[in-house]
Amino acid sequence: MSGTTLASSSPACAPPLLGDDLADQLPRYRPTPLLARETNGDLSLALPGWRRQAVEANTDQQRKTLSQVVARRIVRTGFTLIMPRWGGWTSDLTQSAEAFGLHYPERAEQMRRAAVIGRTPSPVPSVLRELIDDLGPWLAAEYAVVHGEKAVRP
């Protein structure tokens, strides 16, 4: 189901690995602020570690790997920020960025770039800086205002 929009559907985001697809038998749900918060409401906790990793990344491969991880997380967090208003789910990075851009046009281009980096990682240090030091902190702060922060779990 990757890349498929699922408005008011089951929480399954991927086809089954073994056995029948039971998605039709699961209860319907609507994306809620609680679901959003508990899914990605901890982005602020990831940023300091990513900053350390970016400083320590000595090779193009290390920067590419980090840029992909960071970009995917940021795009998914951006999408879940607007998911309750959008009324559905997608795991497609491009579609996620476009949906986000409808609600935050001033950050739409950055989110589109993040979606591209999520699919095609970059070794360029300025790409990591934009994600980790600009878009990421803004998104974490906006997420906290809109949905709150994820509850700390033991």
Coordinates of C-alpha atoms in Angstrom, one line a residue:
M1 CA 0.0 0.0 0.0
S2 CA 3.0 2.3 0.0
G3 CA 2.2 5.5 -1.7
T4 CA -1.6 5.0 -1.4
T5 CA -3.7 7.6 0.3
L6 CA -5.9 6.0 3.0
A7 CA -8.6 8.4 4.3
S8 CA -10.5 6.9 7.2
S9 CA -8.9 3.6 6.8
S10 CA -7.2 1.0 8.9
P11 CA -3.8 1.7 10.4
A12 CA -2.1 -0.8 8.1
C13 CA 0.6 1.1 6.1
A14 CA 2.2 -1.9 4.3
P15 CA 1.1 -5.1 2.8
P16 CA 1.3 -8.2 4.9
L17 CA 4.6 -10.1 4.8
L18 CA 2.9 -13.4 5.6
G19 CA -0.7 -14.5 5.3
D20 CA -3.8 -12.7 4.2
D21 CA -4.2 -9.0 4.2
L22 CA -6.5 -8.3 7.2
A23 CA -6.7 -4.5 6.7
D24 CA -10.4 -4.7 5.7
Q25 CA -11.2 -6.4 9.0
L26 CA -9.6 -3.8 11.2
P27 CA -11.6 -1.0 12.7
R28 CA -11.7 2.3 10.8
Y29 CA -9.9 5.3 12.3
R30 CA -9.5 9.0 11.7
P31 CA -6.1 10.6 12.0
T32 CA -6.2 12.6 15.3
P33 CA -3.8 15.0 17.0
L34 CA -3.2 12.3 19.6
L35 CA -2.1 9.8 16.9
A36 CA 0.1 12.6 15.3
R37 CA 1.7 13.5 18.6
E38 CA 2.4 9.9 19.6
T39 CA 3.8 9.1 16.2
N40 CA 6.2 12.0 15.7
G41 CA 6.0 14.3 18.6
D42 CA 9.6 13.7 19.7
L43 CA 11.4 15.3 16.8
S44 CA 13.1 17.8 19.1
L45 CA 14.8 14.9 21.0
A46 CA 16.4 13.7 17.7
L47 CA 17.9 17.0 16.7
P48 CA 20.9 17.1 19.2
G49 CA 22.0 13.6 18.2
W50 CA 21.8 14.5 14.5
R51 CA 23.8 17.6 15.1
R52 CA 26.5 15.5 16.7
Q53 CA 26.4 12.9 14.0
A54 CA 26.7 15.7 11.3
V55 CA 29.8 17.1 13.0
E56 CA 31.3 13.6 13.2
A57 CA 30.5 12.6 9.7
N58 CA 33.8 12.4 7.8
T59 CA 32.8 10.7 4.6
D60 CA 30.3 11.4 1.8
Q61 CA 28.7 8.0 2.7
Q62 CA 28.2 9.0 6.3
R63 CA 26.7 12.3 5.3
K64 CA 24.4 10.7 2.7
T65 CA 23.2 8.1 5.2
L66 CA 22.5 10.8 7.8
S67 CA 20.8 13.1 5.3
Q68 CA 18.4 10.3 4.2
V69 CA 17.5 9.4 7.8
V70 CA 17.0 13.0 8.8
A71 CA 15.1 14.0 5.6
R72 CA 12.7 11.0 5.9
R73 CA 12.0 11.7 9.5
I74 CA 11.4 15.4 8.9
V75 CA 9.0 14.7 5.9
R76 CA 7.1 12.2 7.9
T77 CA 6.9 14.5 10.9
G78 CA 5.8 17.3 8.6
F79 CA 3.1 15.1 7.2
T80 CA 1.8 14.0 10.6
L81 CA 1.7 17.6 11.6
I82 CA -1.1 18.2 9.1
M83 CA -2.4 14.6 8.9
P84 CA -5.5 15.3 11.1
R85 CA -6.5 18.3 8.9
W86 CA -5.7 16.3 5.7
G87 CA -7.8 13.4 6.9
G88 CA -5.8 10.5 5.7
W89 CA -2.4 8.7 5.6
T90 CA 0.3 8.3 3.0
S91 CA 3.7 6.9 3.2
D92 CA 4.8 8.5 -0.1
L93 CA 7.4 11.2 0.7
T94 CA 6.5 13.3 -2.3
Q95 CA 2.8 13.2 -1.5
S96 CA 3.5 13.9 2.2
A97 CA 5.6 17.0 1.2
E98 CA 2.9 18.3 -1.1
A99 CA 0.1 17.8 1.5
F100 CA 2.3 19.6 4.1
G101 CA 2.9 22.5 1.6
L102 CA -0.8 23.1 1.3
H103 CA -0.9 24.0 5.0
Y104 CA 2.5 25.6 5.3
P105 CA 3.3 27.3 2.0
E106 CA 6.1 29.3 3.5
R107 CA 8.0 26.0 4.2
A108 CA 6.7 24.0 1.2
E109 CA 9.9 24.3 -0.9
Q110 CA 12.1 23.1 2.0
M111 CA 9.8 20.2 2.6
R112 CA 9.9 19.2 -1.1
R113 CA 13.7 19.3 -1.0
A114 CA 13.6 17.1 2.1
A115 CA 11.4 14.6 0.3
V116 CA 14.0 14.5 -2.6
I117 CA 16.8 14.0 -0.1
G118 CA 14.8 11.2 1.6
R119 CA 14.9 9.4 -1.8
T120 CA 18.2 10.6 -3.1
P121 CA 20.6 11.3 -0.2
S122 CA 23.1 14.1 -0.3
P123 CA 26.7 14.3 1.0
V124 CA 26.6 18.1 0.9
P125 CA 27.1 19.5 4.5
S126 CA 24.8 22.5 3.8
V127 CA 21.9 20.1 3.1
L128 CA 22.3 18.6 6.6
R129 CA 22.5 22.1 8.1
E130 CA 19.3 23.2 6.4
L131 CA 17.5 20.0 7.7
I132 CA 19.0 19.9 11.2
D133 CA 19.4 23.6 12.0
D134 CA 16.5 25.3 10.2
L135 CA 13.6 23.1 9.0
G136 CA 14.0 20.5 11.9
P137 CA 13.9 23.0 14.8
W138 CA 11.1 25.0 13.2
L139 CA 9.1 21.8 12.7
A140 CA 9.7 20.6 16.2
A141 CA 8.5 23.9 17.6
E142 CA 5.4 24.0 15.4
Y143 CA 4.6 20.4 16.2
A144 CA 4.7 21.2 20.0
V145 CA 2.4 24.1 19.5
V146 CA -0.1 22.2 17.3
H147 CA 0.0 18.7 18.8
G148 CA 2.2 18.8 21.9
E149 CA 5.2 16.6 22.6
K150 CA 5.1 12.9 22.7
A151 CA 4.8 11.4 26.2
V152 CA 8.1 10.1 27.6
R153 CA 7.9 6.3 27.8
P154 CA 10.0 4.3 30.3

